[in-house]
Coordinates of C-alpha atoms and ligand atoms in Angstrom, one line a residue:
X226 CA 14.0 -14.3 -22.1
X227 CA 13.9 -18.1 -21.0
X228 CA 14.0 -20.3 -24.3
X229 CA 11.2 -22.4 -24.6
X230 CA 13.3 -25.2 -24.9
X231 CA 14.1 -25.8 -21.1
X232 CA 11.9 -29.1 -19.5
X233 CA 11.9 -30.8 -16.1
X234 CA 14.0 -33.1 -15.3
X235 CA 13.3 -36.0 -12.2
X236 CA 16.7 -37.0 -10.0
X237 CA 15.9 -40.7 -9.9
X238 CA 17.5 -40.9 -6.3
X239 CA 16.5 -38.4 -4.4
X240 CA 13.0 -38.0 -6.9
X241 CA 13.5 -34.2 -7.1
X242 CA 12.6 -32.1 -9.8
X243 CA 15.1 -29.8 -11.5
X244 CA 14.4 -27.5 -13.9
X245 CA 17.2 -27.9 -16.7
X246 CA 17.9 -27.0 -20.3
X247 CA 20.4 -24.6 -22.7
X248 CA 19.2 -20.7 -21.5
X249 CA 20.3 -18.5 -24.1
X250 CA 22.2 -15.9 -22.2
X251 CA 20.6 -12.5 -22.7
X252 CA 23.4 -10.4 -23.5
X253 CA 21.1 -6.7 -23.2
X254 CA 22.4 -4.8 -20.4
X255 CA 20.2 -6.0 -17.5
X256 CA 19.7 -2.6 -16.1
X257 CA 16.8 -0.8 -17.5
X258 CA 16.0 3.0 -16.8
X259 CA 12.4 2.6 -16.2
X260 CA 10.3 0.5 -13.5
X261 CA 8.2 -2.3 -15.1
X262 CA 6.4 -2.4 -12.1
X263 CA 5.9 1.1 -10.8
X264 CA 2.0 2.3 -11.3
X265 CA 2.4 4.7 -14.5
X266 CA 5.3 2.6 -16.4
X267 CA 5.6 2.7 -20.0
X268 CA 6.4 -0.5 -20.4
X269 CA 3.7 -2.2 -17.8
X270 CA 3.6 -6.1 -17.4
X271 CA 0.9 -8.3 -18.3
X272 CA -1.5 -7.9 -15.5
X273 CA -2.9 -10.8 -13.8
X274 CA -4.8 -9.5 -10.3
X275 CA -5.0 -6.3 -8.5
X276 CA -5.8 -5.9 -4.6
X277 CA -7.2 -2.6 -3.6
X278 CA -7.7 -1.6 0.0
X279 CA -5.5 2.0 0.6
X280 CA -7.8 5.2 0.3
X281 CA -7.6 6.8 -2.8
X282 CA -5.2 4.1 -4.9
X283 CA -6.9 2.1 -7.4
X284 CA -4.5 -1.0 -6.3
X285 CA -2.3 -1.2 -3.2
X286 CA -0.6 -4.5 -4.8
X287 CA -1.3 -6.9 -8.0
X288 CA 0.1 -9.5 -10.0
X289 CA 1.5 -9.7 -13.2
X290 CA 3.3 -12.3 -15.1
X291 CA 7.3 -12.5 -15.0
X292 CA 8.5 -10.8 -17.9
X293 CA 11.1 -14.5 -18.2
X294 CA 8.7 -16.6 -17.2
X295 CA 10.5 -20.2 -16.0
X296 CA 7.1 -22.1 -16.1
X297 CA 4.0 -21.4 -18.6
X298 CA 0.4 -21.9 -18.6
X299 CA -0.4 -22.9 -21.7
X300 CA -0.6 -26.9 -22.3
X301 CA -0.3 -30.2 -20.2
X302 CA 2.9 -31.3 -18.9
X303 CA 3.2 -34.6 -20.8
X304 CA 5.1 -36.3 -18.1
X305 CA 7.0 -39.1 -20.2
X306 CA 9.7 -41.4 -19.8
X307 CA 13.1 -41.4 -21.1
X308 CA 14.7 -44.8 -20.4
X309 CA 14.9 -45.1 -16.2
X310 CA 14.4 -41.3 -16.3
X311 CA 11.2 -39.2 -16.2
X312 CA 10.9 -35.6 -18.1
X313 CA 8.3 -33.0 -18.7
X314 CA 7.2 -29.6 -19.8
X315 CA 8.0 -26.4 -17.6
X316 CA 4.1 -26.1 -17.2
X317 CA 2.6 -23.8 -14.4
X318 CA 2.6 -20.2 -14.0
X319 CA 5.3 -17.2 -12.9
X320 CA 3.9 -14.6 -11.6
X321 CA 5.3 -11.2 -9.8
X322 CA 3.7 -9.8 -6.9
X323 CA 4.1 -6.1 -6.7
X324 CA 4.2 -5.7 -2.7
X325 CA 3.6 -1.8 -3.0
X326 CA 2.7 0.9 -5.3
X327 CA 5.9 2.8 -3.9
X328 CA 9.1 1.6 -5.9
X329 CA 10.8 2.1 -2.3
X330 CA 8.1 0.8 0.5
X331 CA 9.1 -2.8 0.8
X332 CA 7.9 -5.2 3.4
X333 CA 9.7 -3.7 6.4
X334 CA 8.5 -0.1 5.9
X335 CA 5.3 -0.1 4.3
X336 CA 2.4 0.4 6.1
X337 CA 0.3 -2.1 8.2
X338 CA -2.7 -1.9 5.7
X339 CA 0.0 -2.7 2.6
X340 CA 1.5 -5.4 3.7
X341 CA -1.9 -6.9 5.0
X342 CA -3.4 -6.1 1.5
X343 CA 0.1 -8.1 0.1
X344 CA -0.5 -11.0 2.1
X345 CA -4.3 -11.2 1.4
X346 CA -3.2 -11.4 -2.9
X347 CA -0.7 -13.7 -2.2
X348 CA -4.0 -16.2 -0.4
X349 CA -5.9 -15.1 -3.4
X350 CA -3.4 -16.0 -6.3
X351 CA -2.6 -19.6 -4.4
X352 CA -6.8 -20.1 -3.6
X353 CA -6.8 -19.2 -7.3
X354 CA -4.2 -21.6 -8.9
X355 CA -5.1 -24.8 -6.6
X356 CA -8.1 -24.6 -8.4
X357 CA -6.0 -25.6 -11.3
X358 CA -6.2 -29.5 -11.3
X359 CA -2.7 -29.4 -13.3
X360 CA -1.1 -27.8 -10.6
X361 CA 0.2 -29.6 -7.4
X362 CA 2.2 -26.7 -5.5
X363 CA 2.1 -22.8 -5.6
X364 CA 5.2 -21.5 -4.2
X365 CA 5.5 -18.2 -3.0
X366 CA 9.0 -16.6 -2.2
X367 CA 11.5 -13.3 -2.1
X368 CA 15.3 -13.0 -2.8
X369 CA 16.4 -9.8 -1.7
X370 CA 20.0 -8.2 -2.4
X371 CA 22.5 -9.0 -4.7
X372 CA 24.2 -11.9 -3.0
X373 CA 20.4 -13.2 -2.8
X374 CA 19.4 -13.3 -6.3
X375 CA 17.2 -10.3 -6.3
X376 CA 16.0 -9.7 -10.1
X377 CA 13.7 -6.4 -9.8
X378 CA 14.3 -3.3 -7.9
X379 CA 10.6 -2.5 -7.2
X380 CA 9.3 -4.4 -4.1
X381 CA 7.9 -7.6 -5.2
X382 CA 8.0 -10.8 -4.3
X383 CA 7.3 -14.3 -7.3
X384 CA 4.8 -17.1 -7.3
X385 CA 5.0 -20.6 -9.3
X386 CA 2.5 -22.8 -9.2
X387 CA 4.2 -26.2 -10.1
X388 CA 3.3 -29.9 -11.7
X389 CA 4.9 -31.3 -8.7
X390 CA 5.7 -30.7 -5.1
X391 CA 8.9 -29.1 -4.7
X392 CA 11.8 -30.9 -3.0
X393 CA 12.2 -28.9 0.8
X394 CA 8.2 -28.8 0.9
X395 CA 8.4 -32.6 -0.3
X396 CA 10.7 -33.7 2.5
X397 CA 8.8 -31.6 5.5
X398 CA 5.0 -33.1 4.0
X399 CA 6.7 -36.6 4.7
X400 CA 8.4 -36.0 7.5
X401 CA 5.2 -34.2 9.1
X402 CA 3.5 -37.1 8.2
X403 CA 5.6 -39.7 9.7
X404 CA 5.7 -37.7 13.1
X405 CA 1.8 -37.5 13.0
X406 CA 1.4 -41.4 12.2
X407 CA 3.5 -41.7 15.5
X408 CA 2.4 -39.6 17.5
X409 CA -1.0 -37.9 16.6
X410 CA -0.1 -34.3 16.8
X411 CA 1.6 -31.9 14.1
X412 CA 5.1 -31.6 14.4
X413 CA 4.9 -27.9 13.9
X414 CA 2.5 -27.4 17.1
X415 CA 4.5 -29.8 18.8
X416 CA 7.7 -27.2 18.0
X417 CA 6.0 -23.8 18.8
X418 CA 4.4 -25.2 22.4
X419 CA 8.0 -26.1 23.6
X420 CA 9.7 -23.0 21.9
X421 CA 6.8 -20.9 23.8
X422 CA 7.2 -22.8 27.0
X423 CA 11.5 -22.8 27.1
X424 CA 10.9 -18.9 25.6
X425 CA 14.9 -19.5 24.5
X426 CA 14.3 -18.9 21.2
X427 CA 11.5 -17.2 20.6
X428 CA 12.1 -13.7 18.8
X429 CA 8.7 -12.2 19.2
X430 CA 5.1 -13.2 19.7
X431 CA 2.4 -11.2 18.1
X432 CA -1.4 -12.2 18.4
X433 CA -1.9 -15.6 16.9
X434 CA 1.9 -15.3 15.1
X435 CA 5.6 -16.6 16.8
X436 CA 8.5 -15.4 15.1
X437 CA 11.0 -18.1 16.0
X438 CA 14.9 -19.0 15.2
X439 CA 15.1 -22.7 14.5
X440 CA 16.9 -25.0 16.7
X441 CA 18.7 -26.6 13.8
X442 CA 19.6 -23.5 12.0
X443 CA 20.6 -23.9 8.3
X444 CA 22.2 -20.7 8.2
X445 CA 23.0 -17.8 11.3
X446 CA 20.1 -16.1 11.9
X447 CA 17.6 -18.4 10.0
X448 CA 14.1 -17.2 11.2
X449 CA 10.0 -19.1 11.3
X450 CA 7.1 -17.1 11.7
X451 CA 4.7 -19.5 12.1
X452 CA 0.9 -19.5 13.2
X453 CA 0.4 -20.3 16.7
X454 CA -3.2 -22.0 15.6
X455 CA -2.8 -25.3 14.2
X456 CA -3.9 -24.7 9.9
X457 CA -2.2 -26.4 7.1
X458 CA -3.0 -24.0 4.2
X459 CA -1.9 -20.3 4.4
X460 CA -4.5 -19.2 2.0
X461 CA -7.4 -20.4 3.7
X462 CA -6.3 -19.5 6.8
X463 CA -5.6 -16.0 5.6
X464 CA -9.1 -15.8 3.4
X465 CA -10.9 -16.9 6.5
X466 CA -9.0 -14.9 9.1
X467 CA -8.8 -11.9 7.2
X468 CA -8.1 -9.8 10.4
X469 CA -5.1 -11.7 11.1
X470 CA -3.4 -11.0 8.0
X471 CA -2.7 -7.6 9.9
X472 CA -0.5 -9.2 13.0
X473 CA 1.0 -11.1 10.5
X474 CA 2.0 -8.5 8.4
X475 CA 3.6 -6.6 11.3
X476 CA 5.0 -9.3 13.0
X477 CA 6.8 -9.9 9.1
X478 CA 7.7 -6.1 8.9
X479 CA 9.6 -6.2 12.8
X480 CA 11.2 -9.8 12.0
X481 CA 12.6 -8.4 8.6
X482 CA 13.7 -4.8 10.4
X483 CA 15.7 -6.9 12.7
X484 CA 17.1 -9.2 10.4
X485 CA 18.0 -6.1 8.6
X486 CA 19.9 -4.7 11.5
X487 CA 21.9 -7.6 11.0
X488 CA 22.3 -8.2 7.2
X489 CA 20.2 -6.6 4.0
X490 CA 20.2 -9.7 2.2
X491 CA 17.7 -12.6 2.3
X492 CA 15.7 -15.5 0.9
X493 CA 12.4 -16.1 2.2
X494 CA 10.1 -18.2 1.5
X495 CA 6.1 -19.1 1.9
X496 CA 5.2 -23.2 2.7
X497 CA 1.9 -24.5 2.3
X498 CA -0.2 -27.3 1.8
X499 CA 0.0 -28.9 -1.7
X500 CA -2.7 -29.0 -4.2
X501 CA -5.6 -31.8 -2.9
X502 CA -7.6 -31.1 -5.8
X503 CA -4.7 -33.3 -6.9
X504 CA -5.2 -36.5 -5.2
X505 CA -1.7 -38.4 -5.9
X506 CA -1.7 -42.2 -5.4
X507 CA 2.1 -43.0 -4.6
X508 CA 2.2 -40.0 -2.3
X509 CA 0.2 -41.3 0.3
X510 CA 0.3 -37.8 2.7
X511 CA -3.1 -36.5 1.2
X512 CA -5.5 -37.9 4.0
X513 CA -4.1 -36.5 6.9
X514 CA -2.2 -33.6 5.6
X515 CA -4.9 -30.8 6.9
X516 CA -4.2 -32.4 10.7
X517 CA 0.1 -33.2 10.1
X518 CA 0.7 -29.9 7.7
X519 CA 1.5 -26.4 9.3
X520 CA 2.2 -23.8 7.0
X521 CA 4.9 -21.2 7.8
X522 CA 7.2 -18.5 6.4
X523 CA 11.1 -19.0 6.2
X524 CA 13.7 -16.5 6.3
X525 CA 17.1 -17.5 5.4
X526 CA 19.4 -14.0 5.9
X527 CA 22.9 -14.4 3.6
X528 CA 25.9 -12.5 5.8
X529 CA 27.9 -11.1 3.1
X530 CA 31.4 -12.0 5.3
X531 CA 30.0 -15.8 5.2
X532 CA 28.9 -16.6 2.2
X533 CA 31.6 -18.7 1.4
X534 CA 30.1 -21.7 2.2
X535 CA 27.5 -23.3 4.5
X536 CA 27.9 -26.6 4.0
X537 CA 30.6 -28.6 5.6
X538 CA 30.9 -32.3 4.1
X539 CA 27.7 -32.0 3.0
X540 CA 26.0 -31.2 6.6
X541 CA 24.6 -27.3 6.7
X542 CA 27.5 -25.3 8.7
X543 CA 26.0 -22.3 11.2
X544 CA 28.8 -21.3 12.7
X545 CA 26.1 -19.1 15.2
X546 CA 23.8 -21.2 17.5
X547 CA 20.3 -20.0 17.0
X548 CA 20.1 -18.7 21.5
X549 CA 23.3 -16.4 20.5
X550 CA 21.0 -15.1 17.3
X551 CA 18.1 -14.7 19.2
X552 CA 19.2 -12.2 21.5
X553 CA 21.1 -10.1 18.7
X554 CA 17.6 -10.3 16.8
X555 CA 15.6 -9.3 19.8
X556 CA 18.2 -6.3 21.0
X557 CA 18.0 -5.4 17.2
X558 CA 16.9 -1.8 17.2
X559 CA 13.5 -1.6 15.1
X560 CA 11.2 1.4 14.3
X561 CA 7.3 -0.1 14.2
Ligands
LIG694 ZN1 9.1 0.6 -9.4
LIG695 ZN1 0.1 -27.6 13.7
LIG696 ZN1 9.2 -25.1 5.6

């Protein structure tokens, strides 16, 4: 378990957030011979939401809280200062999302329907939490494999909904803003018309969905599925669309089978609108952000050969130009 003691910490340079603090190692063996997270488990964890939606299952995939919860519900953040610095409690929440029922149908080989009925919970749980005034950001992301991070075996993906607006989503809002205050259009649409029109990039196009490979690439293989319509907030354009949560979800399923052919390990990640039931004065991005935000999904494989290092002097290192891993990603063999 996370010790209680850990707080939030604010880097006064680069006004980031860190969480920080002494964890108590836990020193049980980490392994455990039954699934938390599988439908009849003995030990089952607090349950938060269930989505239903497959014939005959009385949830197709729901949310619990994290068994080590980093953040926690209960309380105000008490943001105080320490000196030049700023501090405050770990409040929010941590969630799981189960994906599936199956401990071994994951996001590239469940069915259509389960993966639409994941995306529709992860709408729901951020709709849900924004209505929290407390809460600026709900985050929603998946490490998979070992060199990843991965914590669970069953399919699942975590939420935290945040006090403040994480650091990559922090730097994007700005810079989306800047590029609308110059230009009047998003950034983002801006990005997927030329990336449709010079089709160099482009790894697959799926109703109102692209599946893209950056043209600054972080790391090789770095991957955006993005949707093609301008919207800043996933969750309302996934509770409002609910029929397009299905091209999504198979557009999601044929990006990760190709990454797959390529490496097993990722991180990905969900980036939405912040909270504007939380109406920040010294972030002044909150009037335009429905026209300058786009939300989108990141995948960041991890090549097991590479993981050295990815940074060179500080500047991310991809030693594999994002045309080169296009083609490999579009050649990739893939089932559905
Ligand atoms: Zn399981
Ligand atoms: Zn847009
Ligand atoms: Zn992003």
């Amino acid at each position: 378990m996370v010790s209680l003691c850990m707080e939030l910490r604010k880097d006064p340079i680069t006004r980031s957030w860190v969480i920080t603090g002494d964890d108590v190692p836990d020193n049980s063996p980490a392994v455990e011979s039954f699934c938390r997270f599988c439908p009849d488990s003995r030990e089952p964890s607090q349950l938060i939401a269930n989505i239903s939606g497959v014939p005959g299952a009385p949830w197709s995939a729901r949310s619990v809280v994290h068994p080590a919860a980093l953040y926690h519900i209960e309380g105000e953040a008490t943001r105080r200062g320490d000196g030049i610095y700023d501090r405050m409690r770990p409040i929010g929440a941590h969630e799981v999302l189960v994906e599936s029922r199956s401990h071994t149908r994951h996001l590239w080989n469940a069915s259509d329907l389960e993966i639409e009925q994941f995306l529709l919970l992860a709408a729901q749980r951020i709709q849900d939490l924004k209505g929290d005034g407390r809460f600026k950001y709900v985050s929603i992301f998946k490490d998979h494999g070992s060199s990843a991070g991965q914590e669970f075996e069953h399919p699942t993906s975590q939420l935290t909904a945040t006090t403040f607006v994480p650091r990559r989503v922090l730097y994007e809002l700005r810079a989306a803003r800047e590029y609308f205050q110059s230009k009047e259009r998003c950034v983002f649409c801006d990005i997927i018309s030329q990336e449709e029109k010079q089709g160099l990039r482009v790894i697959e196009i799926r109703g109102d969905f692209i599946a893209v490979c950056p043209y600054a690439p972080r790391v090789p293989y770095e991957s955006w599925i993005m949707p093609r319509t301008h919207e800043a907030a996933f969750e309302r354009f996934g509770l409002n669309r609910p029929g397009t949560m299905r091209d999504l979800g198979v557009l999601l399923r044929r990006t990760l089978q190709r990454i797959r052919a390529i490496t097993e390990d990722f991180h990905l990640v969900l980036h939405t609108s912040p909270n504007s039931l939380h109406r920040s004065g010294n972030l002044g991005y909150w009037k335009t952000i429905d026209e300058d935000y786009h939300w989108h999904i990141e995948i960041m494989p991890v090549l097991a050969a590479k993981a050295k290092s990815y940074t060179f002097k500080e500047v991310y290192y991809s030693p594999l130009s994002s045309e080169t891993a296009v083609k490999r990603l579009r050649e990739a063999k893939i089932e559905s």
